[in-house]
CSV table of C-alpha atoms in Angstrom, one decimal:
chain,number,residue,atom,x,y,z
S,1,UNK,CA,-11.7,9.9,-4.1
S,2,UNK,CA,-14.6,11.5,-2.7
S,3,UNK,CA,-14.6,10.1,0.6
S,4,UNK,CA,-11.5,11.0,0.7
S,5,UNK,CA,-11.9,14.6,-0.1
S,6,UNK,CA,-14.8,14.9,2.7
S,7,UNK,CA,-12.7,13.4,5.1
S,8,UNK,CA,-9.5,15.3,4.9
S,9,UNK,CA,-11.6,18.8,4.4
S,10,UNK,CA,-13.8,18.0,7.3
S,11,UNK,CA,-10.4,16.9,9.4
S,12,UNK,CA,-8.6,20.6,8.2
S,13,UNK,CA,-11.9,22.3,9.5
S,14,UNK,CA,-11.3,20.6,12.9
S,15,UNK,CA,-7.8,21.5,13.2
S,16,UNK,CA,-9.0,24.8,12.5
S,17,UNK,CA,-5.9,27.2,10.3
S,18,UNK,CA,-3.7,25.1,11.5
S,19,UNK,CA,-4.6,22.1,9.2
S,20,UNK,CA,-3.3,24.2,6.4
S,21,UNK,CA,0.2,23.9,7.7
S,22,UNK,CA,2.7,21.5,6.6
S,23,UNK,CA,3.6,20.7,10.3
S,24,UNK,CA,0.8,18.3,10.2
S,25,UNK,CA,0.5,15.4,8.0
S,26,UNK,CA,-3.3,15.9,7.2
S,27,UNK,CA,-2.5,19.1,4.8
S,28,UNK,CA,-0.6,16.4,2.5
S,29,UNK,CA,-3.5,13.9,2.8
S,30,UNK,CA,-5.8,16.9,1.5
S,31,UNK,CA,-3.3,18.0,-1.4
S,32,UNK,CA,-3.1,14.2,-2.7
S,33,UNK,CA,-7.3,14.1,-2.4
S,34,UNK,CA,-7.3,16.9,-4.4
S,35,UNK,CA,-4.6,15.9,-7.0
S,36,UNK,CA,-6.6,12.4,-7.9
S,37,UNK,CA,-9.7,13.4,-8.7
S,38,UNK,CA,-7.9,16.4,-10.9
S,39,UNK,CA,-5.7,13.2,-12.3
S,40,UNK,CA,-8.0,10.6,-12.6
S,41,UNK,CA,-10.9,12.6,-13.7
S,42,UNK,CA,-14.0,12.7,-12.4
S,43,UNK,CA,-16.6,10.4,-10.5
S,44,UNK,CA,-18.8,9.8,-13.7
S,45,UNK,CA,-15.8,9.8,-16.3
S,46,UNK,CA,-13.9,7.1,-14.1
S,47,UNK,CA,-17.5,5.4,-14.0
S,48,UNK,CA,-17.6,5.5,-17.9
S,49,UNK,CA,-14.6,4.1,-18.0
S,50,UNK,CA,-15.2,1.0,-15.8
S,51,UNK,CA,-18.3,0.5,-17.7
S,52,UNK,CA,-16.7,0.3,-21.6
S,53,UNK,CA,-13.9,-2.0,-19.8
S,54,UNK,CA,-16.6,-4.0,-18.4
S,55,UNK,CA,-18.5,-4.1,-21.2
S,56,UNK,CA,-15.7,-5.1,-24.0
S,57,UNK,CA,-15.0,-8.2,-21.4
S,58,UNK,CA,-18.4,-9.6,-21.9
């Protein structure tokens, strides 16, 4: 989710105000970066919860 974030950010600062727009795909792309890492939580909770998984397998 992160890479993602940077990407699409760096893209809208590129297009300039324009990238804020909904006439151009990349505005959705940033919204949906945005929404997962609200959603899923973040970097080092998701990490957490690979690791228990992980560990209760072995």
């Amino acid at each position: 989710m992160e890479v993602a974030g940077l990407t699409t950010s760096k893209c809208i600062d590129w297009m300039g105000g324009v990238g804020y727009t909904r006439s151009f795909p990349v505005e959705k792309y940033f919204r949906d970066a945005k929404i997962g890492t609200i959603y899923e939580g973040a970097s080092n909770i998701q990490l957490n919860t690979i690791g228990k998984h992980l560990d209760a397998q072995y």
